[in-house]
Structure formats: C-alpha cells, structure tokens
mmCIF file of C-alpha atoms in Angstrom:
data_model
loop_
_atom_site.group_PDB
_atom_site.id
_atom_site.type_symbol
_atom_site.label_atom_id
_atom_site.label_comp_id
_atom_site.label_asym_id
_atom_site.label_seq_id
_atom_site.Cartn_x
_atom_site.Cartn_y
_atom_site.Cartn_z
ATOM 1 C CA MET W 1 -23.515 30.749 -12.099
ATOM 2 C CA ALA W 2 -20.467 28.725 -11.051
ATOM 3 C CA ALA W 3 -17.890 28.004 -13.719
ATOM 4 C CA ALA W 4 -17.641 24.422 -14.927
ATOM 5 C CA PRO W 5 -14.709 22.514 -13.462
ATOM 6 C CA PRO W 6 -11.736 22.097 -15.818
ATOM 7 C CA ALA W 7 -11.573 18.913 -17.858
ATOM 8 C CA TRP W 8 -9.672 16.132 -16.135
ATOM 9 C CA GLY W 9 -7.127 13.933 -17.846
ATOM 10 C CA VAL W 10 -5.697 10.491 -17.127
ATOM 11 C CA GLN W 11 -2.624 9.188 -18.949
ATOM 12 C CA TYR W 12 -2.248 5.407 -18.928
ATOM 13 C CA VAL W 13 0.944 3.472 -19.610
ATOM 14 C CA LEU W 14 0.728 -0.133 -20.814
ATOM 15 C CA SER W 15 3.587 -2.553 -21.469
ATOM 16 C CA LEU W 16 3.110 -5.124 -24.235
ATOM 17 C CA PRO W 17 5.380 -7.923 -25.487
ATOM 18 C CA SER W 18 5.567 -6.815 -29.152
ATOM 19 C CA GLU W 19 4.873 -3.931 -31.491
ATOM 20 C CA ALA W 20 1.860 -5.769 -32.926
ATOM 21 C CA THR W 21 0.230 -6.291 -29.523
ATOM 22 C CA ALA W 22 0.985 -2.679 -28.571
ATOM 23 C CA LEU W 23 -0.673 -1.389 -31.766
ATOM 24 C CA ALA W 24 -3.711 -3.591 -31.132
ATOM 25 C CA ALA W 25 -4.055 -2.319 -27.543
ATOM 26 C CA ALA W 26 -3.621 1.281 -28.722
ATOM 27 C CA ALA W 27 -6.408 0.868 -31.270
ATOM 28 C CA GLU W 28 -8.692 -0.505 -28.574
ATOM 29 C CA LEU W 29 -7.976 2.428 -26.241
ATOM 30 C CA SER W 30 -8.602 4.901 -29.049
ATOM 31 C CA GLY W 31 -11.891 3.157 -29.690
ATOM 32 C CA MET W 32 -12.806 3.712 -26.054
ATOM 33 C CA GLY W 33 -12.570 7.475 -26.632
ATOM 34 C CA HIS W 34 -8.989 8.238 -25.655
ATOM 35 C CA ARG W 35 -7.769 11.469 -27.250
ATOM 36 C CA LEU W 36 -4.078 10.678 -27.846
ATOM 37 C CA THR W 37 -2.407 7.275 -28.146
ATOM 38 C CA ALA W 38 1.278 6.627 -28.855
ATOM 39 C CA VAL W 39 3.273 3.427 -29.264
ATOM 40 C CA ARG W 40 7.006 3.322 -28.585
ATOM 41 C CA VAL W 41 9.595 0.629 -27.961
ATOM 42 C CA HIS W 42 10.341 0.305 -24.258
ATOM 43 C CA GLY W 43 13.121 2.710 -23.314
ATOM 44 C CA HIS W 44 12.524 4.680 -26.526
ATOM 45 C CA PHE W 45 14.638 7.672 -25.499
ATOM 46 C CA ARG W 46 17.712 5.472 -25.013
ATOM 47 C CA PHE W 47 17.863 5.378 -28.809
ATOM 48 C CA VAL W 48 17.321 9.114 -29.432
ATOM 49 C CA PRO W 49 20.698 10.921 -29.795
ATOM 50 C CA SER W 50 19.358 14.231 -28.464
ATOM 51 C CA SER W 51 17.927 12.614 -25.315
ATOM 52 C CA PHE W 52 19.547 12.652 -21.894
ATOM 53 C CA TRP W 53 18.895 8.884 -21.799
ATOM 54 C CA TYR W 54 20.698 8.156 -25.081
ATOM 55 C CA GLY W 55 22.991 5.135 -24.789
ATOM 56 C CA ARG W 56 22.275 4.595 -21.110
ATOM 57 C CA PRO W 57 21.480 1.082 -19.813
ATOM 58 C CA SER W 58 17.837 0.133 -19.399
ATOM 59 C CA MET W 59 16.258 0.982 -16.055
ATOM 60 C CA ASP W 60 14.079 -2.103 -16.453
ATOM 61 C CA PRO W 61 16.086 -4.795 -18.287
ATOM 62 C CA GLU W 62 13.279 -7.356 -17.863
ATOM 63 C CA LEU W 63 11.308 -5.375 -20.435
ATOM 64 C CA GLU W 64 14.066 -5.170 -23.043
ATOM 65 C CA GLY W 65 12.403 -5.605 -26.438
ATOM 66 C CA TRP W 66 8.903 -4.852 -25.112
ATOM 67 C CA TRP W 67 6.729 -1.979 -26.310
ATOM 68 C CA GLN W 68 4.752 0.653 -24.456
ATOM 69 C CA VAL W 69 1.429 2.352 -25.098
ATOM 70 C CA PHE W 70 0.825 5.888 -23.794
ATOM 71 C CA SER W 71 -2.798 6.965 -23.925
ATOM 72 C CA LEU W 72 -4.612 10.103 -22.730
ATOM 73 C CA ALA W 73 -8.266 9.974 -21.704
ATOM 74 C CA VAL W 74 -10.201 13.190 -21.025
ATOM 75 C CA HIS W 75 -13.274 13.650 -18.835
ATOM 76 C CA SER W 76 -15.229 16.850 -18.277
ATOM 77 C CA GLY W 77 -18.252 18.196 -16.444
ATOM 78 C CA TYR W 78 -17.379 17.076 -12.909
ATOM 79 C CA GLU W 79 -14.902 17.773 -10.119
ATOM 80 C CA ARG W 80 -12.207 15.128 -9.660
ATOM 81 C CA GLY W 81 -13.737 13.756 -6.452
ATOM 82 C CA ALA W 82 -17.040 12.950 -8.134
ATOM 83 C CA LEU W 83 -15.210 11.071 -10.890
ATOM 84 C CA GLU W 84 -13.352 8.651 -8.587
ATOM 85 C CA PRO W 85 -15.786 5.683 -8.729
ATOM 86 C CA PHE W 86 -15.934 5.985 -12.525
ATOM 87 C CA LEU W 87 -12.154 6.377 -12.902
ATOM 88 C CA ARG W 88 -11.595 3.326 -10.719
ATOM 89 C CA GLY W 89 -13.696 1.324 -13.138
ATOM 90 C CA GLU W 90 -11.706 2.782 -16.044
ATOM 91 C CA ARG W 91 -8.402 1.724 -14.456
ATOM 92 C CA MET W 92 -9.740 -1.804 -14.158
ATOM 93 C CA ARG W 93 -11.001 -1.684 -17.738
ATOM 94 C CA VAL W 94 -7.653 -0.477 -19.140
ATOM 95 C CA ALA W 95 -5.767 -3.068 -17.084
ATOM 96 C CA GLN W 96 -7.918 -5.744 -18.735
ATOM 97 C CA VAL W 97 -7.055 -4.365 -22.185
ATOM 98 C CA ALA W 98 -3.383 -4.836 -21.330
ATOM 99 C CA ARG W 99 -3.975 -8.386 -20.072
ATOM 100 C CA ASP W 100 -6.005 -9.276 -23.161
ATOM 101 C CA HIS W 101 -2.976 -8.439 -25.304
ATOM 102 C CA GLY W 102 -0.438 -10.304 -23.174
ATOM 103 C CA GLY W 103 0.863 -7.333 -21.192
ATOM 104 C CA PHE W 104 0.130 -5.280 -18.113
ATOM 105 C CA GLN W 105 -0.803 -1.765 -17.068
ATOM 106 C CA GLN W 106 2.402 -0.143 -15.879
ATOM 107 C CA GLY W 107 0.875 2.936 -14.325
ATOM 108 C CA CYS W 108 -1.206 6.056 -14.794
ATOM 109 C CA SER W 109 -1.013 9.737 -13.925
ATOM 110 C CA GLU W 110 -3.664 12.419 -13.609
ATOM 111 C CA GLY W 111 -4.042 16.173 -13.910
ATOM 112 C CA HIS W 112 -5.844 18.935 -15.751
ATOM 113 C CA ALA W 113 -6.474 17.717 -19.282
ATOM 114 C CA VAL W 114 -5.071 20.847 -20.928
ATOM 115 C CA THR W 115 -1.784 20.366 -19.067
ATOM 116 C CA LEU W 116 -1.469 16.656 -19.813
ATOM 117 C CA GLU W 117 -2.307 17.173 -23.476
ATOM 118 C CA GLY W 118 0.286 19.943 -23.722
ATOM 119 C CA VAL W 119 3.107 17.788 -22.360
ATOM 120 C CA PHE W 120 2.072 14.523 -24.039
ATOM 121 C CA THR W 121 5.088 13.114 -25.931
ATOM 122 C CA ARG W 122 3.948 12.571 -29.499
ATOM 123 C CA ASP W 123 6.804 10.345 -30.610
ATOM 124 C CA GLY W 124 5.132 7.228 -31.992
ATOM 125 C CA LEU W 125 1.657 8.809 -32.087
ATOM 126 C CA VAL W 126 -0.711 6.381 -33.799
ATOM 127 C CA HIS W 127 -4.157 7.769 -32.929
ATOM 128 C CA GLU W 128 -5.232 11.367 -32.430
ATOM 129 C CA ARG W 129 -8.858 12.326 -31.879
ATOM 130 C CA PRO W 130 -8.965 16.112 -31.334
ATOM 131 C CA GLY W 131 -11.497 17.068 -28.669
ATOM 132 C CA ALA W 132 -12.427 13.445 -27.931
ATOM 133 C CA GLN W 133 -13.712 12.642 -24.448
ATOM 134 C CA VAL W 134 -14.544 9.356 -22.801
ATOM 135 C CA ALA W 135 -18.305 9.111 -22.463
ATOM 136 C CA LEU W 136 -19.541 9.395 -18.890
ATOM 137 C CA PRO W 137 -22.627 7.581 -17.640
ATOM 138 C CA SER W 138 -25.487 9.572 -16.177
ATOM 139 C CA PRO W 139 -25.722 9.500 -13.290
ATOM 140 C CA LEU W 140 -22.099 8.838 -12.346
ATOM 141 C CA PRO W 141 -21.510 5.714 -10.267
ATOM 142 C CA GLU W 142 -21.092 6.255 -6.532
ATOM 143 C CA ASP W 143 -19.061 4.433 -3.922
ATOM 144 C CA PRO W 144 -21.016 1.743 -2.061
ATOM 145 C CA ALA W 145 -22.312 2.474 1.418
ATOM 146 C CA ARG W 146 -20.055 1.373 4.251
ATOM 147 C CA PRO W 147 -21.655 -0.944 6.855
ATOM 148 C CA PRO W 148 -21.980 0.380 10.427
ATOM 149 C CA ASP W 149 -18.813 0.382 12.525
ATOM 150 C CA GLY W 150 -18.296 -1.874 15.513
ATOM 151 C CA PRO W 151 -18.175 -0.626 19.120
ATOM 152 C CA PRO W 152 -15.421 1.907 19.961
ATOM 153 C CA TRP W 153 -12.004 0.488 20.786
ATOM 154 C CA ASN W 154 -10.282 1.163 24.082
ATOM 155 C CA VAL W 155 -6.785 2.100 22.907
ATOM 156 C CA GLY W 156 -5.444 4.042 25.889
ATOM 157 C CA GLU W 157 -3.493 7.276 25.727
ATOM 158 C CA VAL W 158 -0.593 7.756 23.350
ATOM 159 C CA GLY W 159 1.494 9.621 25.933
ATOM 160 C CA GLU W 160 3.145 13.034 25.948
ATOM 161 C CA PRO W 161 5.878 13.480 23.310
ATOM 162 C CA ALA W 162 8.682 14.005 25.817
ATOM 163 C CA ALA W 163 7.723 10.894 27.815
ATOM 164 C CA VAL W 164 7.475 8.730 24.705
ATOM 165 C CA VAL W 165 10.822 9.979 23.380
ATOM 166 C CA GLN W 166 12.388 9.242 26.762
ATOM 167 C CA ALA W 167 10.978 5.687 26.780
ATOM 168 C CA VAL W 168 12.173 5.015 23.225
ATOM 169 C CA VAL W 169 15.672 6.334 23.911
ATOM 170 C CA ALA W 170 15.861 4.283 27.112
ATOM 171 C CA VAL W 171 15.142 1.085 25.164
ATOM 172 C CA ALA W 172 17.764 2.019 22.560
ATOM 173 C CA GLU W 173 20.344 2.632 25.292
ATOM 174 C CA ARG W 174 19.464 -0.640 27.010
ATOM 175 C CA LEU W 175 19.811 -2.655 23.796
ATOM 176 C CA TYR W 176 22.771 -0.966 22.132
ATOM 177 C CA GLY W 177 24.471 1.423 24.525
ATOM 178 C CA SER W 178 25.932 3.634 21.802
ATOM 179 C CA THR W 179 25.437 4.706 18.213
ATOM 180 C CA GLU W 180 28.311 2.460 17.093
ATOM 181 C CA ASP W 181 26.415 -0.706 18.058
ATOM 182 C CA ALA W 182 22.933 0.407 17.002
ATOM 183 C CA PRO W 183 21.296 -0.292 13.607
ATOM 184 C CA ASP W 184 21.175 2.645 11.230
ATOM 185 C CA ALA W 185 17.463 3.123 11.899
ATOM 186 C CA VAL W 186 18.068 3.478 15.652
ATOM 187 C CA GLY W 187 21.468 5.182 15.935
ATOM 188 C CA TRP W 188 20.044 8.708 15.569
ATOM 189 C CA LEU W 189 18.123 8.208 18.840
ATOM 190 C CA LEU W 190 21.461 7.932 20.682
ATOM 191 C CA ASP W 191 23.146 10.839 18.936
ATOM 192 C CA GLU W 192 24.019 13.921 20.997
ATOM 193 C CA GLU W 193 22.450 16.221 18.426
ATOM 194 C CA PHE W 194 19.149 14.388 18.841
ATOM 195 C CA ALA W 195 19.342 14.535 22.628
ATOM 196 C CA PHE W 196 19.698 18.335 22.548
ATOM 197 C CA GLY W 197 17.380 18.918 19.623
ATOM 198 C CA GLU W 198 14.037 20.686 19.496
ATOM 199 C CA PRO W 199 11.199 18.856 21.305
ATOM 200 C CA TYR W 200 8.481 17.210 19.220
ATOM 201 C CA GLY W 201 5.093 18.900 19.046
ATOM 202 C CA THR W 202 3.149 15.625 19.034
ATOM 203 C CA THR W 203 3.806 11.978 19.790
ATOM 204 C CA GLY W 204 2.524 11.076 16.338
ATOM 205 C CA GLU W 205 5.161 13.286 14.732
ATOM 206 C CA PHE W 206 7.958 11.503 16.594
ATOM 207 C CA LEU W 207 6.636 7.996 15.962
ATOM 208 C CA GLY W 208 6.163 8.873 12.292
ATOM 209 C CA GLU W 209 9.819 9.920 12.069
ATOM 210 C CA LEU W 210 10.842 6.670 13.772
ATOM 211 C CA ALA W 211 8.750 4.619 11.334
ATOM 212 C CA ASP W 212 10.306 6.426 8.357
ATOM 213 C CA ALA W 213 13.798 5.757 9.728
ATOM 214 C CA VAL W 214 13.012 2.043 9.979
ATOM 215 C CA ALA W 215 11.457 1.806 6.495
ATOM 216 C CA HIS W 216 11.700 4.921 4.361
ATOM 217 C CA GLN W 217 8.367 5.420 2.594
ATOM 218 C CA GLY W 218 7.396 1.943 3.793
ATOM 219 C CA THR W 219 10.122 0.147 1.795
ATOM 220 C CA CYS W 220 11.794 -2.770 3.570
ATOM 221 C CA THR W 221 15.607 -2.820 3.428
ATOM 222 C CA ASP W 222 18.421 -4.481 5.373
ATOM 223 C CA THR W 223 18.064 -1.594 7.844
ATOM 224 C CA THR W 224 14.444 -2.590 8.415
ATOM 225 C CA VAL W 225 15.412 -6.181 9.181
ATOM 226 C CA GLU W 226 17.987 -5.012 11.728
ATOM 227 C CA ALA W 227 15.491 -2.671 13.413
ATOM 228 C CA VAL W 228 12.659 -5.182 13.939
ATOM 229 C CA PRO W 229 14.084 -6.580 17.229
ATOM 230 C CA PHE W 230 14.300 -3.007 18.521
ATOM 231 C CA LEU W 231 10.633 -2.368 17.630
ATOM 232 C CA THR W 232 9.651 -5.622 19.363
ATOM 233 C CA GLU W 233 11.567 -4.640 22.512
ATOM 234 C CA LEU W 234 10.014 -1.188 22.404
ATOM 235 C CA ILE W 235 6.457 -2.495 22.069
ATOM 236 C CA CYS W 236 7.015 -4.753 25.090
ATOM 237 C CA ASP W 237 8.466 -1.953 27.234
ATOM 238 C CA ALA W 238 6.266 -1.157 30.222
ATOM 239 C CA ASP W 239 7.104 2.562 30.102
ATOM 240 C CA LEU W 240 5.655 3.080 26.622
ATOM 241 C CA ALA W 241 2.090 4.436 26.579
ATOM 242 C CA PRO W 242 -0.486 1.846 25.356
ATOM 243 C CA GLY W 243 -1.653 3.992 22.451
ATOM 244 C CA SER W 244 1.928 4.358 21.219
ATOM 245 C CA ARG W 245 2.380 0.600 21.461
ATOM 246 C CA LEU W 246 -0.628 0.173 19.207
ATOM 247 C CA ILE W 247 0.776 2.646 16.681
ATOM 248 C CA LEU W 248 4.030 0.683 16.548
ATOM 249 C CA LEU W 249 2.129 -2.588 16.138
ATOM 250 C CA CYS W 250 0.331 -1.041 13.153
ATOM 251 C CA ASP W 251 3.765 -0.205 11.740
ATOM 252 C CA LEU W 252 4.829 -3.851 12.126
ATOM 253 C CA VAL W 253 1.656 -4.995 10.359
ATOM 254 C CA ARG W 254 2.491 -2.686 7.458
ATOM 255 C CA LEU W 255 6.065 -3.995 7.274
ATOM 256 C CA GLY W 256 4.961 -7.622 7.529
ATOM 257 C CA ALA W 257 2.531 -7.151 4.652
ATOM 258 C CA SER W 258 5.055 -5.502 2.321
ATOM 259 C CA GLY W 259 5.769 -8.754 0.471
ATOM 260 C CA PRO W 260 2.119 -9.699 -0.174
ATOM 261 C CA ALA W 261 1.319 -6.081 -1.110
ATOM 262 C CA ALA W 262 4.070 -6.111 -3.737
ATOM 263 C CA ALA W 263 2.893 -9.502 -5.037
ATOM 264 C CA VAL W 264 -0.622 -8.141 -5.542
ATOM 265 C CA SER W 265 0.614 -4.941 -7.168
ATOM 266 C CA LEU W 266 2.925 -6.803 -9.578
ATOM 267 C CA ALA W 267 0.701 -9.811 -10.286
ATOM 268 C CA ASP W 268 -0.111 -8.838 -13.884
ATOM 269 C CA ARG W 269 3.504 -7.955 -14.656
ATOM 270 C CA VAL W 270 4.839 -11.219 -13.224
ATOM 271 C CA THR W 271 2.253 -13.223 -15.173
ATOM 272 C CA ALA W 272 2.965 -11.401 -18.433
ATOM 273 C CA LEU W 273 6.691 -12.050 -18.054
ATOM 274 C CA GLY W 274 6.089 -15.736 -17.305
ATOM 275 C CA GLY W 275 7.493 -15.568 -13.790
ATOM 276 C CA VAL W 276 6.220 -16.405 -10.325
ATOM 277 C CA PRO W 277 5.664 -13.956 -7.458
ATOM 278 C CA ASP W 278 8.831 -13.604 -5.418
ATOM 279 C CA GLU W 279 9.238 -11.109 -2.583
ATOM 280 C CA THR W 280 12.548 -9.359 -2.080
ATOM 281 C CA ALA W 281 15.061 -10.698 0.433
ATOM 282 C CA ALA W 282 14.435 -7.694 2.687
ATOM 283 C CA GLU W 283 10.656 -8.247 2.649
ATOM 284 C CA TYR W 284 11.088 -11.943 3.459
ATOM 285 C CA LEU W 285 13.657 -11.341 6.198
ATOM 286 C CA THR W 286 11.557 -8.553 7.713
ATOM 287 C CA ARG W 287 8.582 -10.882 8.050
ATOM 288 C CA GLN W 288 10.805 -13.612 9.472
ATOM 289 C CA ALA W 289 12.204 -11.177 12.042
ATOM 290 C CA ILE W 290 8.679 -10.171 13.044
ATOM 291 C CA GLY W 291 7.766 -13.843 13.373
ATOM 292 C CA ARG W 292 10.704 -14.467 15.694
ATOM 293 C CA GLY W 293 9.576 -11.634 17.949
ATOM 294 C CA LEU W 294 5.887 -12.548 17.829
ATOM 295 C CA PRO W 295 5.908 -15.133 20.684
ATOM 296 C CA ARG W 296 7.160 -12.426 23.020
ATOM 297 C CA LEU W 297 4.532 -9.993 21.790
ATOM 298 C CA LEU W 298 1.840 -12.648 22.314
ATOM 299 C CA SER W 299 3.066 -13.604 25.792
ATOM 300 C CA ARG W 300 0.959 -10.837 27.377
ATOM 301 C CA TRP W 301 -2.144 -11.702 25.373
ATOM 302 C CA GLU W 302 -4.426 -12.083 28.410
ATOM 303 C CA ASP W 303 -3.600 -8.558 29.591
ATOM 304 C CA GLU W 304 -3.965 -6.830 26.229
ATOM 305 C CA SER W 305 -6.845 -4.645 25.074
ATOM 306 C CA ASP W 306 -9.022 -5.836 22.193
ATOM 307 C CA ALA W 307 -7.426 -3.200 19.946
ATOM 308 C CA VAL W 308 -3.924 -4.568 20.605
ATOM 309 C CA ARG W 309 -5.173 -8.135 20.166
ATOM 310 C CA PHE W 310 -6.630 -7.089 16.830
ATOM 311 C CA ALA W 311 -3.219 -5.865 15.623
ATOM 312 C CA LEU W 312 -1.481 -8.941 17.062
ATOM 313 C CA ALA W 313 -3.925 -11.240 15.264
ATOM 314 C CA ALA W 314 -3.110 -9.503 11.988
ATOM 315 C CA LEU W 315 0.604 -10.023 12.673
ATOM 316 C CA ALA W 316 -0.004 -13.685 13.462
ATOM 317 C CA ALA W 317 -1.847 -14.105 10.157
ATOM 318 C CA LEU W 318 1.007 -12.458 8.262
ATOM 319 C CA CYS W 319 3.616 -14.662 9.937
ATOM 320 C CA GLY W 320 1.630 -17.923 9.764
ATOM 321 C CA THR W 321 1.572 -18.237 13.569
ATOM 322 C CA HIS W 322 -1.126 -20.520 14.951
ATOM 323 C CA ASP W 323 -1.195 -19.482 18.610
ATOM 324 C CA ARG W 324 -4.193 -20.987 20.440
ATOM 325 C CA HIS W 325 -5.127 -17.664 22.059
ATOM 326 C CA VAL W 326 -5.107 -15.888 18.730
ATOM 327 C CA LEU W 327 -7.101 -18.602 16.964
ATOM 328 C CA ALA W 328 -9.857 -18.375 19.577
ATOM 329 C CA TRP W 329 -9.904 -14.581 19.646
ATOM 330 C CA PRO W 330 -12.068 -13.666 16.589
ATOM 331 C CA ALA W 331 -15.120 -15.456 17.973
ATOM 332 C CA ALA W 332 -14.876 -13.526 21.254
ATOM 333 C CA LEU W 333 -14.373 -10.051 19.784
ATOM 334 C CA PRO W 334 -17.310 -7.609 19.886
ATOM 335 C CA ALA W 335 -18.148 -7.544 16.188
ATOM 336 C CA PRO W 336 -21.883 -7.089 15.545
ATOM 337 C CA ALA W 337 -23.356 -8.914 12.562
ATOM 338 C CA HIS W 338 -23.522 -6.878 9.345
ATOM 339 C CA SER W 339 -20.910 -4.402 10.634
ATOM 340 C CA SER W 340 -17.672 -3.448 8.906
ATOM 341 C CA ARG W 341 -15.778 -4.987 11.819
ATOM 342 C CA ALA W 342 -17.525 -8.330 11.372
ATOM 343 C CA ASP W 343 -16.304 -8.462 7.755
ATOM 344 C CA VAL W 344 -12.741 -7.559 8.757
ATOM 345 C CA VAL W 345 -12.702 -10.103 11.580
ATOM 346 C CA SER W 346 -13.993 -12.785 9.191
ATOM 347 C CA LEU W 347 -11.001 -12.154 6.936
ATOM 348 C CA VAL W 348 -8.537 -12.299 9.848
ATOM 349 C CA ALA W 349 -10.144 -15.522 11.118
ATOM 350 C CA ALA W 350 -9.933 -17.151 7.667
ATOM 351 C CA LEU W 351 -6.258 -16.196 7.309
ATOM 352 C CA LEU W 352 -5.386 -17.403 10.806
ATOM 353 C CA SER W 353 -6.982 -20.798 10.271
ATOM 354 C CA ASP W 354 -5.857 -21.249 6.644
ATOM 355 C CA ASP W 355 -9.533 -21.507 5.724
ATOM 356 C CA ARG W 356 -9.566 -21.094 1.942
ATOM 357 C CA LYS W 357 -13.334 -21.648 1.784
ATOM 358 C CA GLY W 358 -13.898 -18.868 4.308
ATOM 359 C CA LEU W 359 -11.392 -16.570 2.632
ATOM 360 C CA GLU W 360 -13.363 -16.122 -0.590
ATOM 361 C CA PRO W 361 -16.635 -14.900 0.981
ATOM 362 C CA ALA W 362 -14.702 -12.717 3.445
ATOM 363 C CA LEU W 363 -12.894 -10.965 0.587
ATOM 364 C CA ASP W 364 -16.119 -10.690 -1.420
ATOM 365 C CA ARG W 365 -17.885 -8.978 1.499
ATOM 366 C CA LEU W 366 -15.028 -6.526 1.936
ATOM 367 C CA ALA W 367 -14.925 -5.817 -1.793
ATOM 368 C CA SER W 368 -18.660 -5.069 -1.751
ATOM 369 C CA TRP W 369 -18.072 -1.895 0.290
ATOM 370 C CA LEU W 370 -14.318 -1.207 0.086
ATOM 371 C CA PRO W 371 -13.481 0.069 -3.433
ATOM 372 C CA GLY W 372 -9.734 -0.380 -2.900
ATOM 373 C CA VAL W 373 -10.196 -4.078 -2.186
ATOM 374 C CA ALA W 374 -12.550 -4.445 -5.150
ATOM 375 C CA GLU W 375 -9.987 -2.901 -7.510
ATOM 376 C CA LYS W 376 -7.208 -5.195 -6.297
ATOM 377 C CA ALA W 377 -9.486 -8.233 -6.421
ATOM 378 C CA ALA W 378 -10.460 -7.539 -10.045
ATOM 379 C CA GLY W 379 -7.132 -8.813 -11.326
ATOM 380 C CA PRO W 380 -7.461 -12.502 -12.289
ATOM 381 C CA ASN W 381 -3.742 -13.050 -11.637
ATOM 382 C CA VAL W 382 -3.947 -11.990 -7.988
ATOM 383 C CA ASP W 383 -3.642 -14.811 -5.451
ATOM 384 C CA ARG W 384 -6.527 -14.547 -2.998
ATOM 385 C CA GLU W 385 -4.502 -15.328 0.117
ATOM 386 C CA GLN W 386 -1.878 -12.762 -0.873
ATOM 387 C CA LEU W 387 -4.684 -10.262 -1.424
ATOM 388 C CA GLY W 388 -6.098 -10.931 2.037
ATOM 389 C CA LEU W 389 -2.685 -10.373 3.631
ATOM 390 C CA ALA W 390 -1.968 -7.311 1.500
ATOM 391 C CA VAL W 391 -5.081 -5.431 2.630
ATOM 392 C CA LEU W 392 -4.565 -6.106 6.351
ATOM 393 C CA PRO W 393 -2.573 -2.919 7.146
ATOM 394 C CA ASP W 394 -5.269 -0.595 5.806
ATOM 395 C CA LEU W 395 -8.010 -2.600 7.535
ATOM 396 C CA VAL W 396 -6.209 -2.520 10.884
ATOM 397 C CA ARG W 397 -5.519 1.194 10.580
ATOM 398 C CA ALA W 398 -9.105 1.998 9.554
ATOM 399 C CA GLU W 399 -10.387 0.123 12.605
ATOM 400 C CA VAL W 400 -8.154 1.564 15.350
ATOM 401 C CA TRP W 401 -7.066 4.966 14.017
ATOM 402 C CA PRO W 402 -10.303 6.832 14.868
ATOM 403 C CA ALA W 403 -9.854 5.877 18.525
ATOM 404 C CA LEU W 404 -6.191 6.894 18.422
ATOM 405 C CA THR W 405 -6.966 10.257 16.814
ATOM 406 C CA ALA W 406 -9.447 10.906 19.606
ATOM 407 C CA GLU W 407 -6.445 10.812 21.955
ATOM 408 C CA GLN W 408 -4.144 12.895 19.747
ATOM 409 C CA ASP W 409 -4.044 14.480 16.336
ATOM 410 C CA LEU W 410 -2.462 11.736 14.227
ATOM 411 C CA PRO W 411 -2.007 11.757 10.449
#
C-alpha cells in the first residue's frame, strides 16, 4: 500500500493598516482552520536588537506603520498537484479577507507542512491550533475543461543556432558598429569573447539569453527601452528565420504588457493605500518604444503568416494602435466557434476596437476555462481593460508555442 503523501502547507502574508484590523483578520484566518497565526508590525525585525535588520531603513516605506499577518494553513491526504484548484480558491478567499479589513494579501509560500511549521516565526503569535487542518471538500474541485484548439499555425522554421546568431550579430553590427555604441543589452553580441565562444546547442537557448539580456527576468529597465529599436530591426531582418521572428515578437508582447501586468498584480495594494495604478517609467517608455516601431512591423502585414499577425495584433492592442489591417484581421482568422482560439481572438478584437461591452464577455469566457485568468479577475479592484492586456502574453504564447516546439525543443 502506497504511503500517504506528506501534509502540504501554505503560509500567507497579509498587510493591514492597523493592529486592530490585523488582529481581526488573524482571528478570521484562524477560524478558517489555519494552524498558526501571528501579528507583527510591518518591518518587525527592524526593532529587534538581535536582528540583522535592526535599525535599518524600511524596505517598503509606503507601509510604515502598517501591520502584517502571517498564517499557516495545512492540508493533507493529497499530492500537491491535486490540490491546485482548491488552493487557488483559498488564495482568492484569503485575499478577500485582507480586502475586507482594508488591506491586501502580500504573498504566500508553500512547502511540506512539517518544514513550514518548524520555521514559522512565532513572534507575535496570537492563535495556535495544534494539529489543525483546513477542511477539504470531497471530491476535490478540478480545473475546468479546456475548449478544443483552433487549426495548427504555420510558424515556419526557427533556424539553426549558428545561422540565427549570425543574423542577430549582423543586425547589431549594422546598427551600432561596436560595443561602445551599442546598448548594454546588445553590446555582448559584438564582444570578441562572444564571437569566439562556444556555439549554442539550440536556437531557443540563444534567443532566451538575448531576451534575458534585454529584460532580466522580464523586468523592464532603461536598458530594455534602449534595446527595443534593436529588437524591431532584428524582427524585420530578412535573414532571420520566421519562427525566430515569432519568438521575438512574443518577447515584445511580454515587454509591452509589463505595465498592465504590474497594475493587475498590485491592484489591491494600490487601492488599500489610496493610490492610483501607475506603471514605472521604464514600463511606460518600453511600451512607447514598441509603439514607435510598430508601424514598421505592420508594414509587411499582407505577407505575414497568421501566427505573426496574431502576435502583431496583440502588440497593436497593447500600444493602442488602430491600424485598418489589424482591425479587420480577427474576423478573417480561422477560429472555429466554441474553440479556445475563438475566445482569445474575441478578447484581442475587443481590445483593438476599444469595445468595453465586448471586453466583459470575452474575459468571462476565458475565465471559465483558464484558472489563471479567473484568479486575476476575482479581484474587485482590477481594471478589466488592464486585465485583458495583462493576460495577452500568456495567451499568445499558449497559442503559438506548440507549433514552435514542433520545430525545435523550446522551453
């Protein structure tokens, strides 16, 4: 008989505006079956003489004077994968507890319950329920069924690594000539050490390294802004394989959506602090740089594959571009009724045409079978248009990546 899987733990962190609201939220979480719940002033260890953080400035000055709740929930009887639909609902439930008390859920972490309980910091412990577990429904909820996919995309080959590297370096040389004149994200392509380095095993590996150089871990910086014209020139280069062009367009979609994605992620925090969503300068300037290069990217619209047009339409939606070719495209795309592609195309069409009435049902249809969209949409402080823009990168990738991986092993 197989051994039962180890109990799984989730530690939630909530930020609340006062000690009273933090205590009230902690009591509610304890009532939901959480095993350990502690309440501490934000930056607690800055006031503990024995702590490394003692006397140091706050890492989050906006929350000076706020309080935090740390709460551990334990679940047993199932492997982690089977718990995901239930845990998603719990994250939404805990986030609502924070909102109800004027705060926001700041994060959560997971691991084996015995480990998390052993390292749980008990400073400020207000509720302890030894052995408590959050009740699980029987049967456990399951993820909704995904609608059928649309017809396969024609993406073209991604190209051999050496040929793609050669094409990318040629564009860098044409634009900048030397490392001194190139942006930081591009200069390494012109360095002698790179030229004589080990060859890449796959095209995807090289393009992934290029994407990380432009925006490390997807974060837009001044370096990202400077590199966007290079990416635009590269995508338009005739020597770059069509599949690689599509990969780079997906990267631009991800960069263009960084501002809306942050707005969705921080919506509860911004609301609790009485502010308004405001993207960083780098996120704004990155999207503006993409918008300036978009007319050139769209100039070859008639010759592009449907997969490339799909990525270009997403970029146009992100940049607020109302090109006549792009606006007419969704109706002509092969997207069978009741397919996942039809739902995605409906969202893109609503965003392109600023159709607020069409946006709501498009998001509702996506949320009915995409749990990630449903979780983001559950927050009442999330702007629906920002949500639609924020989910575009994952939707574009989910549509075209299977065809790209058929050409080459991509992550």
